[in-house]
PDB file of C-alpha atoms and ligand atoms in Angstrom:
ATOM      1  CA  MET A 282       0.246  -0.028  -0.257  1.00 97.00           C
ATOM      2  CA  ARG A 283       1.136   3.573  -0.670  1.00 97.00           C
ATOM      3  CA  LYS A 284       0.527   6.138   1.974  1.00 97.00           C
ATOM      4  CA  VAL A 285       0.336   9.562   0.297  1.00 97.00           C
ATOM      5  CA  GLU A 286      -0.166  12.964   1.566  1.00 97.00           C
ATOM      6  CA  SER A 287      -0.005  15.004  -1.391  1.00 96.00           C
ATOM      7  CA  ALA A 288      -2.830  15.872  -4.017  1.00 96.00           C
ATOM      8  CA  ALA A 289      -0.594  16.025  -7.115  1.00 96.00           C
ATOM      9  CA  ARG A 290       1.015  12.788  -6.238  1.00 97.00           C
ATOM     10  CA  ILE A 291      -2.406  11.148  -6.264  1.00 97.00           C
ATOM     11  CA  ARG A 292      -2.828  12.680  -9.238  1.00 97.00           C
ATOM     12  CA  GLU A 293       0.096  11.050 -10.875  1.00 97.00           C
ATOM     13  CA  ILE A 294      -0.476   7.503  -9.516  1.00 97.00           C
ATOM     14  CA  ILE A 295      -3.916   7.585 -10.722  1.00 97.00           C
ATOM     15  CA  ALA A 296      -2.904   8.808 -14.416  1.00 97.00           C
ATOM     16  CA  ALA A 297      -0.377   6.236 -14.631  1.00 97.00           C
ATOM     17  CA  ALA A 298      -2.951   3.443 -13.264  1.00 97.00           C
ATOM     18  CA  ARG A 299      -5.503   4.498 -15.857  1.00 96.00           C
ATOM     19  CA  ASP A 300      -2.865   4.563 -18.785  1.00 96.00           C
ATOM     20  CA  ALA A 301      -2.437   1.048 -17.803  1.00 97.00           C
ATOM     21  CA  GLY A 302      -6.098   0.524 -18.097  1.00 97.00           C
ATOM     22  CA  GLN A 303      -6.989   0.015 -14.389  1.00 98.00           C
ATOM     23  CA  THR A 304     -10.273   1.245 -12.817  1.00 98.00           C
ATOM     24  CA  ILE A 305     -10.263   3.116  -9.661  1.00 98.00           C
ATOM     25  CA  GLY A 306     -12.672   2.411  -6.674  1.00 98.00           C
ATOM     26  CA  PHE A 307     -12.628   5.281  -3.889  1.00 98.00           C
ATOM     27  CA  VAL A 308     -13.620   5.000  -0.258  1.00 98.00           C
ATOM     28  CA  PRO A 309     -13.738   8.559   1.455  1.00 98.00           C
ATOM     29  CA  THR A 310     -13.659   8.203   5.333  1.00 98.00           C
ATOM     30  CA  MET A 311     -12.886  10.269   8.370  1.00 96.00           C
ATOM     31  CA  GLY A 312     -10.267   7.818   9.772  1.00 96.00           C
ATOM     32  CA  ALA A 313     -10.866   5.886  13.383  1.00 94.00           C
ATOM     33  CA  LEU A 314     -11.684   2.920  11.034  1.00 97.00           C
ATOM     34  CA  HIS A 315     -13.743   0.031  12.197  1.00 96.00           C
ATOM     35  CA  ARG A 316     -14.967  -3.031  10.329  1.00 96.00           C
ATOM     36  CA  GLY A 317     -17.873  -0.875   8.493  1.00 97.00           C
ATOM     37  CA  HIS A 318     -15.378   1.083   6.811  1.00 97.00           C
ATOM     38  CA  MET A 319     -13.339  -2.253   5.818  1.00 98.00           C
ATOM     39  CA  ALA A 320     -16.327  -3.875   4.444  1.00 97.00           C
ATOM     40  CA  LEU A 321     -16.174  -0.658   2.032  1.00 98.00           C
ATOM     41  CA  ILE A 322     -12.754  -1.341   0.961  1.00 98.00           C
ATOM     42  CA  GLU A 323     -13.721  -5.170   0.503  1.00 98.00           C
ATOM     43  CA  ARG A 324     -16.463  -4.078  -2.020  1.00 98.00           C
ATOM     44  CA  ALA A 325     -14.289  -1.750  -3.627  1.00 98.00           C
ATOM     45  CA  LYS A 326     -11.784  -4.452  -3.986  1.00 98.00           C
ATOM     46  CA  GLN A 327     -14.344  -6.783  -5.589  1.00 98.00           C
ATOM     47  CA  GLN A 328     -15.482  -4.162  -8.237  1.00 98.00           C
ATOM     48  CA  THR A 329     -12.417  -2.058  -9.193  1.00 98.00           C
ATOM     49  CA  ASP A 330      -8.869  -2.497  -9.825  1.00 98.00           C
ATOM     50  CA  ILE A 331      -7.078   0.205  -7.614  1.00 98.00           C
ATOM     51  CA  VAL A 332      -8.759   0.929  -4.229  1.00 98.00           C
ATOM     52  CA  VAL A 333      -7.958   4.630  -2.818  1.00 98.00           C
ATOM     53  CA  ALA A 334      -9.020   5.534   0.599  1.00 98.00           C
ATOM     54  CA  SER A 335      -8.739   8.897   1.986  1.00 98.00           C
ATOM     55  CA  VAL A 336      -8.596   9.408   5.774  1.00 98.00           C
ATOM     56  CA  PHE A 337      -9.635  13.197   6.498  1.00 97.00           C
ATOM     57  CA  VAL A 338     -11.475  14.835   9.236  1.00 97.00           C
ATOM     58  CA  ASN A 339     -13.151  17.580   7.124  1.00 96.00           C
ATOM     59  CA  PRO A 340     -13.454  20.653   9.063  1.00 94.00           C
ATOM     60  CA  THR A 341     -15.958  22.200   7.142  1.00 93.00           C
ATOM     61  CA  GLN A 342     -19.036  19.533   7.391  1.00 92.00           C
ATOM     62  CA  PHE A 343     -18.713  20.214  11.545  1.00 93.00           C
ATOM     63  CA  ASN A 344     -20.875  22.810  12.486  1.00 89.00           C
ATOM     64  CA  ASN A 345     -19.929  22.349  16.474  1.00 90.00           C
ATOM     65  CA  PRO A 346     -16.436  22.997  16.953  1.00 92.00           C
ATOM     66  CA  LYS A 347     -16.331  20.786  20.161  1.00 91.00           C
ATOM     67  CA  ASP A 348     -17.380  17.844  18.192  1.00 89.00           C
ATOM     68  CA  LEU A 349     -14.578  18.423  15.539  1.00 93.00           C
ATOM     69  CA  GLU A 350     -12.121  18.546  18.394  1.00 93.00           C
ATOM     70  CA  LEU A 351     -13.364  15.275  20.190  1.00 91.00           C
ATOM     71  CA  TYR A 352     -13.730  13.367  16.733  1.00 92.00           C
ATOM     72  CA  PRO A 353     -11.658  10.262  17.100  1.00 92.00           C
ATOM     73  CA  ARG A 354      -8.194  10.221  15.442  1.00 95.00           C
ATOM     74  CA  THR A 355      -6.103   7.011  15.252  1.00 95.00           C
ATOM     75  CA  PRO A 356      -3.809   7.569  11.890  1.00 96.00           C
ATOM     76  CA  GLU A 357      -1.430   4.743  12.464  1.00 97.00           C
ATOM     77  CA  LYS A 358      -4.092   2.332  13.283  1.00 97.00           C
ATOM     78  CA  ASP A 359      -5.859   3.260  10.379  1.00 98.00           C
ATOM     79  CA  ALA A 360      -3.293   3.044   7.823  1.00 98.00           C
ATOM     80  CA  ALA A 361      -2.161  -0.435   9.312  1.00 98.00           C
ATOM     81  CA  LEU A 362      -5.798  -1.590   8.967  1.00 98.00           C
ATOM     82  CA  LEU A 363      -6.129  -0.192   5.184  1.00 98.00           C
ATOM     83  CA  GLU A 364      -3.194  -2.243   4.502  1.00 98.00           C
ATOM     84  CA  ALA A 365      -4.077  -5.557   6.041  1.00 98.00           C
ATOM     85  CA  HIS A 366      -7.741  -5.139   3.849  1.00 97.00           C
ATOM     86  CA  GLY A 367      -5.858  -4.850   0.685  1.00 97.00           C
ATOM     87  CA  CYS A 368      -6.215  -0.952   0.173  1.00 98.00           C
ATOM     88  CA  ASP A 369      -3.888  -0.052  -2.776  1.00 98.00           C
ATOM     89  CA  ILE A 370      -3.437   3.983  -1.927  1.00 98.00           C
ATOM     90  CA  ALA A 371      -4.044   5.628   1.508  1.00 98.00           C
ATOM     91  CA  PHE A 372      -4.603   9.372   1.044  1.00 98.00           C
ATOM     92  CA  PHE A 373      -4.025  11.393   4.120  1.00 98.00           C
ATOM     93  CA  PRO A 374      -3.888  15.004   3.293  1.00 97.00           C
ATOM     94  CA  SER A 375      -3.393  18.023   5.451  1.00 96.00           C
ATOM     95  CA  VAL A 376      -6.192  20.808   5.548  1.00 95.00           C
ATOM     96  CA  ALA A 377      -4.189  22.870   3.273  1.00 94.00           C
ATOM     97  CA  GLU A 378      -3.646  20.401   0.838  1.00 94.00           C
ATOM     98  CA  MET A 379      -7.761  19.847   0.706  1.00 96.00           C
ATOM     99  CA  TYR A 380      -8.363  23.607   0.759  1.00 95.00           C
ATOM    100  CA  PRO A 381      -5.571  25.394  -1.064  1.00 91.00           C
ATOM    101  CA  GLU A 382      -5.882  29.310  -0.990  1.00 89.00           C
ATOM    102  CA  GLY A 383      -8.379  30.612  -3.443  1.00 87.00           C
ATOM    103  CA  SER A 384     -10.429  27.389  -4.052  1.00 85.00           C
ATOM    104  CA  LYS A 385     -13.567  27.671  -5.349  1.00 84.00           C
ATOM    105  CA  ASN A 386     -16.635  25.772  -3.886  1.00 86.00           C
ATOM    106  CA  PRO A 387     -18.915  24.034  -6.198  1.00 87.00           C
ATOM    107  CA  THR A 388     -22.682  25.313  -6.774  1.00 86.00           C
ATOM    108  CA  VAL A 389     -25.206  22.467  -5.982  1.00 94.00           C
ATOM    109  CA  SER A 390     -28.675  23.523  -5.197  1.00 94.00           C
ATOM    110  CA  LEU A 391     -29.670  20.389  -2.795  1.00 95.00           C
ATOM    111  CA  GLY A 392     -32.878  21.889  -1.749  1.00 93.00           C
ATOM    112  CA  SER A 393     -34.991  20.296   0.852  1.00 92.00           C
ATOM    113  CA  LEU A 394     -32.373  16.915   0.728  1.00 95.00           C
ATOM    114  CA  ALA A 395     -30.182  19.295   2.705  1.00 93.00           C
ATOM    115  CA  THR A 396     -32.581  20.937   4.954  1.00 94.00           C
ATOM    116  CA  VAL A 397     -34.320  18.007   6.702  1.00 97.00           C
ATOM    117  CA  MET A 398     -33.048  15.395   9.320  1.00 98.00           C
ATOM    118  CA  GLU A 399     -29.147  16.146   9.641  1.00 97.00           C
ATOM    119  CA  GLY A 400     -29.498  19.180   7.849  1.00 95.00           C
ATOM    120  CA  GLN A 401     -31.967  20.775  10.178  1.00 96.00           C
ATOM    121  CA  PHE A 402     -29.832  19.716  13.080  1.00 96.00           C
ATOM    122  CA  ARG A 403     -26.452  20.435  11.707  1.00 94.00           C
ATOM    123  CA  PRO A 404     -26.680  23.394   9.683  1.00 93.00           C
ATOM    124  CA  GLY A 405     -24.191  23.761   6.963  1.00 92.00           C
ATOM    125  CA  HIS A 406     -23.401  20.005   7.274  1.00 94.00           C
ATOM    126  CA  PHE A 407     -24.164  18.832   3.676  1.00 96.00           C
ATOM    127  CA  ASP A 408     -22.561  21.885   2.233  1.00 94.00           C
ATOM    128  CA  GLY A 409     -19.243  20.756   3.837  1.00 95.00           C
ATOM    129  CA  VAL A 410     -19.743  17.365   2.544  1.00 96.00           C
ATOM    130  CA  VAL A 411     -20.413  18.402  -0.535  1.00 97.00           C
ATOM    131  CA  GLN A 412     -17.096  20.464  -0.874  1.00 96.00           C
ATOM    132  CA  ILE A 413     -14.814  17.893   0.235  1.00 97.00           C
ATOM    133  CA  VAL A 414     -16.246  14.758  -1.807  1.00 98.00           C
ATOM    134  CA  SER A 415     -16.327  16.981  -4.725  1.00 97.00           C
ATOM    135  CA  ARG A 416     -12.457  17.942  -4.028  1.00 97.00           C
ATOM    136  CA  PHE A 417     -11.501  14.320  -3.808  1.00 98.00           C
ATOM    137  CA  PHE A 418     -13.689  13.023  -6.772  1.00 98.00           C
ATOM    138  CA  GLU A 419     -11.723  16.042  -8.773  1.00 96.00           C
ATOM    139  CA  ILE A 420      -8.288  14.539  -7.417  1.00 96.00           C
ATOM    140  CA  VAL A 421      -9.223  10.816  -7.370  1.00 97.00           C
ATOM    141  CA  GLN A 422     -11.087  10.821 -10.497  1.00 97.00           C
ATOM    142  CA  PRO A 423     -12.724   7.347  -9.489  1.00 98.00           C
ATOM    143  CA  ASP A 424     -14.924   4.925 -11.585  1.00 98.00           C
ATOM    144  CA  LYS A 425     -16.842   4.136  -8.605  1.00 98.00           C
ATOM    145  CA  ALA A 426     -17.159   5.724  -4.881  1.00 98.00           C
ATOM    146  CA  PHE A 427     -18.584   3.442  -2.057  1.00 98.00           C
ATOM    147  CA  PHE A 428     -20.542   5.064   0.686  1.00 98.00           C
ATOM    148  CA  GLY A 429     -22.370   3.180   3.805  1.00 98.00           C
ATOM    149  CA  LEU A 430     -25.838   3.527   3.994  1.00 98.00           C
ATOM    150  CA  LYS A 431     -25.316   4.149   7.553  1.00 97.00           C
ATOM    151  CA  ASP A 432     -25.206   7.862   6.320  1.00 98.00           C
ATOM    152  CA  PHE A 433     -28.467   7.602   4.316  1.00 98.00           C
ATOM    153  CA  GLN A 434     -29.059  11.085   3.773  1.00 98.00           C
ATOM    154  CA  GLN A 435     -25.527  11.526   2.955  1.00 98.00           C
ATOM    155  CA  VAL A 436     -25.882   9.073   0.059  1.00 98.00           C
ATOM    156  CA  ALA A 437     -28.998  10.675  -1.498  1.00 97.00           C
ATOM    157  CA  VAL A 438     -26.994  14.159  -1.191  1.00 97.00           C
ATOM    158  CA  ILE A 439     -23.715  12.642  -3.068  1.00 98.00           C
ATOM    159  CA  LYS A 440     -26.090  11.192  -5.768  1.00 97.00           C
ATOM    160  CA  GLU A 441     -27.674  14.603  -6.421  1.00 97.00           C
ATOM    161  CA  MET A 442     -24.316  16.306  -6.526  1.00 97.00           C
ATOM    162  CA  VAL A 443     -22.767  13.958  -8.755  1.00 98.00           C
ATOM    163  CA  ARG A 444     -26.063  14.476 -10.989  1.00 97.00           C
ATOM    164  CA  GLN A 445     -25.793  18.202 -10.715  1.00 97.00           C
ATOM    165  CA  LEU A 446     -21.865  18.475 -11.403  1.00 96.00           C
ATOM    166  CA  GLY A 447     -21.889  15.883 -13.855  1.00 96.00           C
ATOM    167  CA  PHE A 448     -19.130  13.657 -12.287  1.00 97.00           C
ATOM    168  CA  GLY A 449     -18.772  10.144 -14.249  1.00 96.00           C
ATOM    169  CA  VAL A 450     -18.513   8.276 -10.840  1.00 98.00           C
ATOM    170  CA  GLU A 451     -20.906   5.471 -10.064  1.00 98.00           C
ATOM    171  CA  ILE A 452     -21.982   5.791  -6.492  1.00 98.00           C
ATOM    172  CA  VAL A 453     -22.339   2.374  -4.769  1.00 98.00           C
ATOM    173  CA  PRO A 454     -24.445   2.541  -1.598  1.00 98.00           C
ATOM    174  CA  CYS A 455     -23.217  -0.312   0.801  1.00 98.00           C
ATOM    175  CA  PRO A 456     -25.036  -1.990   3.782  1.00 97.00           C
ATOM    176  CA  THR A 457     -24.704  -0.807   7.274  1.00 98.00           C
ATOM    177  CA  LEU A 458     -22.090  -3.031   9.764  1.00 98.00           C
ATOM    178  CA  ARG A 459     -23.424  -3.615  13.011  1.00 98.00           C
ATOM    179  CA  GLU A 460     -21.963  -5.178  16.186  1.00 96.00           C
ATOM    180  CA  PRO A 461     -23.571  -8.561  17.062  1.00 96.00           C
ATOM    181  CA  SER A 462     -25.620  -6.500  19.542  1.00 96.00           C
ATOM    182  CA  GLY A 463     -27.273  -4.724  16.743  1.00 97.00           C
ATOM    183  CA  LEU A 464     -25.371  -1.442  17.640  1.00 97.00           C
ATOM    184  CA  ALA A 465     -24.453   0.109  14.242  1.00 98.00           C
ATOM    185  CA  MET A 466     -20.649   0.311  13.849  1.00 97.00           C
ATOM    186  CA  SER A 467     -19.462   4.167  13.987  1.00 96.00           C
ATOM    187  CA  SER A 468     -16.190   5.940  14.814  1.00 94.00           C
ATOM    188  CA  ARG A 469     -17.971   7.776  17.708  1.00 94.00           C
ATOM    189  CA  ASN A 470     -18.594   4.395  19.538  1.00 96.00           C
ATOM    190  CA  MET A 471     -14.897   4.787  20.726  1.00 93.00           C
ATOM    191  CA  ARG A 472     -16.370   7.752  22.755  1.00 94.00           C
ATOM    192  CA  LEU A 473     -18.956   5.458  24.415  1.00 96.00           C
ATOM    193  CA  SER A 474     -18.438   3.699  27.950  1.00 97.00           C
ATOM    194  CA  ASP A 475     -19.535   0.086  27.880  1.00 96.00           C
ATOM    195  CA  GLU A 476     -22.634   1.128  29.850  1.00 97.00           C
ATOM    196  CA  GLN A 477     -23.413   3.664  26.944  1.00 98.00           C
ATOM    197  CA  LYS A 478     -23.031   1.223  24.507  1.00 97.00           C
ATOM    198  CA  GLN A 479     -25.765  -0.743  26.072  1.00 97.00           C
ATOM    199  CA  GLU A 480     -27.729   2.354  26.316  1.00 97.00           C
ATOM    200  CA  ALA A 481     -27.046   3.168  22.672  1.00 98.00           C
ATOM    201  CA  LEU A 482     -28.678  -0.307  21.767  1.00 98.00           C
ATOM    202  CA  HIS A 483     -31.899   1.372  22.455  1.00 98.00           C
ATOM    203  CA  ILE A 484     -31.774   3.248  19.116  1.00 98.00           C
ATOM    204  CA  TYR A 485     -31.392  -0.255  17.192  1.00 98.00           C
ATOM    205  CA  ARG A 486     -34.221  -1.664  19.146  1.00 98.00           C
ATOM    206  CA  THR A 487     -36.516   1.128  18.325  1.00 98.00           C
ATOM    207  CA  LEU A 488     -35.784   0.610  14.766  1.00 98.00           C
ATOM    208  CA  SER A 489     -36.126  -2.986  14.853  1.00 98.00           C
ATOM    209  CA  ARG A 490     -39.622  -2.481  16.772  1.00 98.00           C
ATOM    210  CA  ALA A 491     -40.693   0.286  14.022  1.00 98.00           C
ATOM    211  CA  SER A 492     -39.882  -2.094  11.176  1.00 98.00           C
ATOM    212  CA  GLU A 493     -41.957  -5.045  12.792  1.00 98.00           C
ATOM    213  CA  GLU A 494     -45.027  -2.461  13.444  1.00 98.00           C
ATOM    214  CA  ALA A 495     -45.019  -1.401   9.889  1.00 97.00           C
ATOM    215  CA  LYS A 496     -46.309  -4.171   8.973  1.00 96.00           C
ATOM    216  CA  SER A 497     -49.628  -3.442  10.394  1.00 97.00           C
ATOM    217  CA  HIS A 498     -49.707   0.057  11.068  1.00 97.00           C
ATOM    218  CA  SER A 499     -49.575   3.457   9.268  1.00 96.00           C
ATOM    219  CA  PRO A 500     -46.384   5.462   8.878  1.00 97.00           C
ATOM    220  CA  ALA A 501     -47.873   7.800  11.574  1.00 97.00           C
ATOM    221  CA  GLU A 502     -48.592   5.512  14.200  1.00 97.00           C
ATOM    222  CA  VAL A 503     -45.376   3.591  14.031  1.00 98.00           C
ATOM    223  CA  LYS A 504     -43.498   7.124  14.069  1.00 98.00           C
ATOM    224  CA  ALA A 505     -45.581   8.169  17.420  1.00 98.00           C
ATOM    225  CA  SER A 506     -44.961   4.564  18.609  1.00 98.00           C
ATOM    226  CA  ALA A 507     -41.276   4.474  18.226  1.00 98.00           C
ATOM    227  CA  ILE A 508     -40.875   8.230  19.953  1.00 98.00           C
ATOM    228  CA  ALA A 509     -42.633   6.987  22.776  1.00 98.00           C
ATOM    229  CA  TYR A 510     -40.752   3.824  22.952  1.00 98.00           C
ATOM    230  CA  PHE A 511     -37.317   5.524  22.498  1.00 98.00           C
ATOM    231  CA  ASN A 512     -38.244   8.114  25.114  1.00 97.00           C
ATOM    232  CA  GLN A 513     -38.208   5.380  27.767  1.00 97.00           C
ATOM    233  CA  SER A 514     -34.350   5.589  27.542  1.00 97.00           C
ATOM    234  CA  ASP A 515     -32.310   8.293  28.837  1.00 95.00           C
ATOM    235  CA  MET A 516     -30.783   9.264  25.363  1.00 98.00           C
ATOM    236  CA  LYS A 517     -32.047  12.732  23.978  1.00 98.00           C
ATOM    237  CA  LEU A 518     -33.836  12.109  20.704  1.00 98.00           C
ATOM    238  CA  GLU A 519     -32.859  14.518  18.045  1.00 98.00           C
ATOM    239  CA  TYR A 520     -35.588  13.346  15.470  1.00 98.00           C
ATOM    240  CA  PHE A 521     -37.232  10.418  14.201  1.00 98.00           C
ATOM    241  CA  SER A 522     -38.240  10.515  10.894  1.00 98.00           C
ATOM    242  CA  ILE A 523     -39.895   7.786   8.502  1.00 98.00           C
ATOM    243  CA  VAL A 524     -39.041   9.057   5.107  1.00 98.00           C
ATOM    244  CA  ASP A 525     -39.346   8.360   1.355  1.00 97.00           C
ATOM    245  CA  PRO A 526     -35.879   7.065   0.023  1.00 96.00           C
ATOM    246  CA  THR A 527     -35.729   9.131  -2.852  1.00 93.00           C
ATOM    247  CA  THR A 528     -37.153  12.755  -1.720  1.00 94.00           C
ATOM    248  CA  LEU A 529     -36.212  11.986   2.111  1.00 97.00           C
ATOM    249  CA  GLN A 530     -39.359  13.860   3.061  1.00 96.00           C
ATOM    250  CA  ASP A 531     -41.511  12.423   5.749  1.00 96.00           C
ATOM    251  CA  LEU A 532     -44.265  10.019   4.918  1.00 97.00           C
ATOM    252  CA  ASN A 533     -47.575  11.481   4.907  1.00 84.00           C
ATOM    253  CA  GLY A 534     -50.100   8.743   5.184  1.00 90.00           C
ATOM    254  CA  THR A 535     -49.293   5.761   3.034  1.00 94.00           C
ATOM    255  CA  TRP A 536     -46.325   3.567   2.965  1.00 97.00           C
ATOM    256  CA  VAL A 537     -43.720   3.717  -0.203  1.00 97.00           C
ATOM    257  CA  GLU A 538     -41.433   1.212  -1.343  1.00 97.00           C
ATOM    258  CA  GLY A 539     -38.158   1.652   0.510  1.00 97.00           C
ATOM    259  CA  ALA A 540     -39.776   3.700   3.366  1.00 98.00           C
ATOM    260  CA  THR A 541     -36.782   4.070   5.668  1.00 98.00           C
ATOM    261  CA  ALA A 542     -36.748   4.976   9.408  1.00 98.00           C
ATOM    262  CA  CYS A 543     -33.810   7.457  10.386  1.00 98.00           C
ATOM    263  CA  ILE A 544     -32.889   8.511  13.815  1.00 98.00           C
ATOM    264  CA  ALA A 545     -30.343  10.798  15.629  1.00 98.00           C
ATOM    265  CA  ALA A 546     -29.904  10.823  19.336  1.00 98.00           C
ATOM    266  CA  PHE A 547     -27.517  11.819  21.995  1.00 98.00           C
ATOM    267  CA  CYS A 548     -26.049   9.024  24.214  1.00 98.00           C
ATOM    268  CA  GLY A 549     -24.408  11.625  26.751  1.00 96.00           C
ATOM    269  CA  GLU A 550     -22.366  13.923  24.743  1.00 94.00           C
ATOM    270  CA  VAL A 551     -22.144  11.549  21.732  1.00 95.00           C
ATOM    271  CA  ARG A 552     -24.449  12.127  18.748  1.00 96.00           C
ATOM    272  CA  LEU A 553     -25.160   8.867  16.975  1.00 97.00           C
ATOM    273  CA  ILE A 554     -27.376   8.397  13.914  1.00 98.00           C
ATOM    274  CA  ASP A 555     -28.689   5.150  12.459  1.00 98.00           C
ATOM    275  CA  ASN A 556     -31.316   4.269  10.163  1.00 98.00           C
ATOM    276  CA  MET A 557     -33.651   0.904   8.938  1.00 98.00           C
ATOM    277  CA  GLN A 558     -35.530   0.084   5.798  1.00 98.00           C
ATOM    278  CA  LEU A 559     -38.979  -0.522   7.090  1.00 96.00           C
TER     279      LEU A 559
HETATM  280  P1  AMP B 750     -16.952   8.326   8.184  1.00 53.57           P
HETATM  281  O1  AMP B 750     -15.665   7.953   8.463  1.00 53.57           O
HETATM  282  O2  AMP B 750     -17.925   8.033   9.382  1.00 53.57           O
HETATM  283  O3  AMP B 750     -17.261   9.778   7.536  1.00 53.57           O
HETATM  284  O4  AMP B 750     -17.387   7.023   7.212  1.00 53.57           O
HETATM  285  C1  AMP B 750     -17.007   7.022   5.936  1.00 53.57           C
HETATM  286  C2  AMP B 750     -17.646   5.911   5.338  1.00 53.57           C
HETATM  287  O5  AMP B 750     -18.030   4.912   5.883  1.00 53.57           O
HETATM  288  C3  AMP B 750     -19.138   6.471   4.819  1.00 53.57           C
HETATM  289  O6  AMP B 750     -19.742   6.229   3.434  1.00 53.57           O
HETATM  290  C4  AMP B 750     -19.914   6.051   5.943  1.00 53.57           C
HETATM  291  O7  AMP B 750     -21.417   5.908   5.577  1.00 53.57           O
HETATM  292  C5  AMP B 750     -19.489   4.653   5.920  1.00 53.57           C
HETATM  293  N1  AMP B 750     -19.752   3.855   7.100  1.00 53.57           N
HETATM  294  C6  AMP B 750     -19.864   4.369   8.438  1.00 53.57           C
HETATM  295  N2  AMP B 750     -20.283   3.200   9.422  1.00 53.57           N
HETATM  296  C7  AMP B 750     -20.312   2.481   8.584  1.00 53.57           C
HETATM  297  C8  AMP B 750     -21.054   0.985   9.040  1.00 53.57           C
HETATM  298  N3  AMP B 750     -21.302   0.566  10.160  1.00 53.57           N
HETATM  299  N4  AMP B 750     -21.361   0.141   8.120  1.00 53.57           N
HETATM  300  C9  AMP B 750     -20.927   0.637   6.714  1.00 53.57           C
HETATM  301  N5  AMP B 750     -20.454   1.751   6.410  1.00 53.57           N
HETATM  302  C10 AMP B 750     -20.424   2.544   7.289  1.00 53.57           C
END
């Protein structure tokens, strides 16, 4: 595995790979890597010749400075994990490398995709996501990019960004990996105590229960019941929404194919998100 810090060097390596007729798969991450990330690497390896993973905690997508400061960082362990899973190129850029002076932001109108759920509670978050992912796409020029459905709204936003900016990148959504307990794997779980990990399981239980209730109840009934059930825990709920998978708008009255329950909550100081197709 090659570990690279410079965008110019990545461009050179990619150009040579392309000249040799190889396809490029890209997995963007913020590091503190776990098995969920490795599943993306493995899928990229199955589908493309050269796998590039980036590790970059992107400041522009954090609306809360404390959250940015406390975001876990384990670069040595990340590099070792990537290498062990057959990643070809690990890109660890600096902030200056990703945001050179005078660089411009892409113009993407995300509309209501970016104002609901995460967008409502983390204003500006998706502008930061679009800014960084479009920059990575320009540098890496992947044929396919692999994103986890754990960040369900992010997948919808990235697909819309690709459509509007005309990137020739196929977005490959990948299923959420969970701990045997059901807790969705997340870098933020590192900040949870064992007791909090037990408490956080209530998120998974709420989603599983909603999935069961969806068989015989309306979206509004499932939502009301899920919120009441969730609130039996000590966690603080930010939102529980049942949305259309394409528009991300709350379901109004009837079920649609792919209806998905999305949840965000604080377990102590740690903000967790999860979702489940109902
Ligand atoms: P992050 O480092 O949290 O920004 O995540 C980088 C990529 O890994 C994103 O596409 C995430 O959706 C994906 N990811 C994070 N957690 C999981 C998980 N538990 N299962 C599958 N993919 C995940």
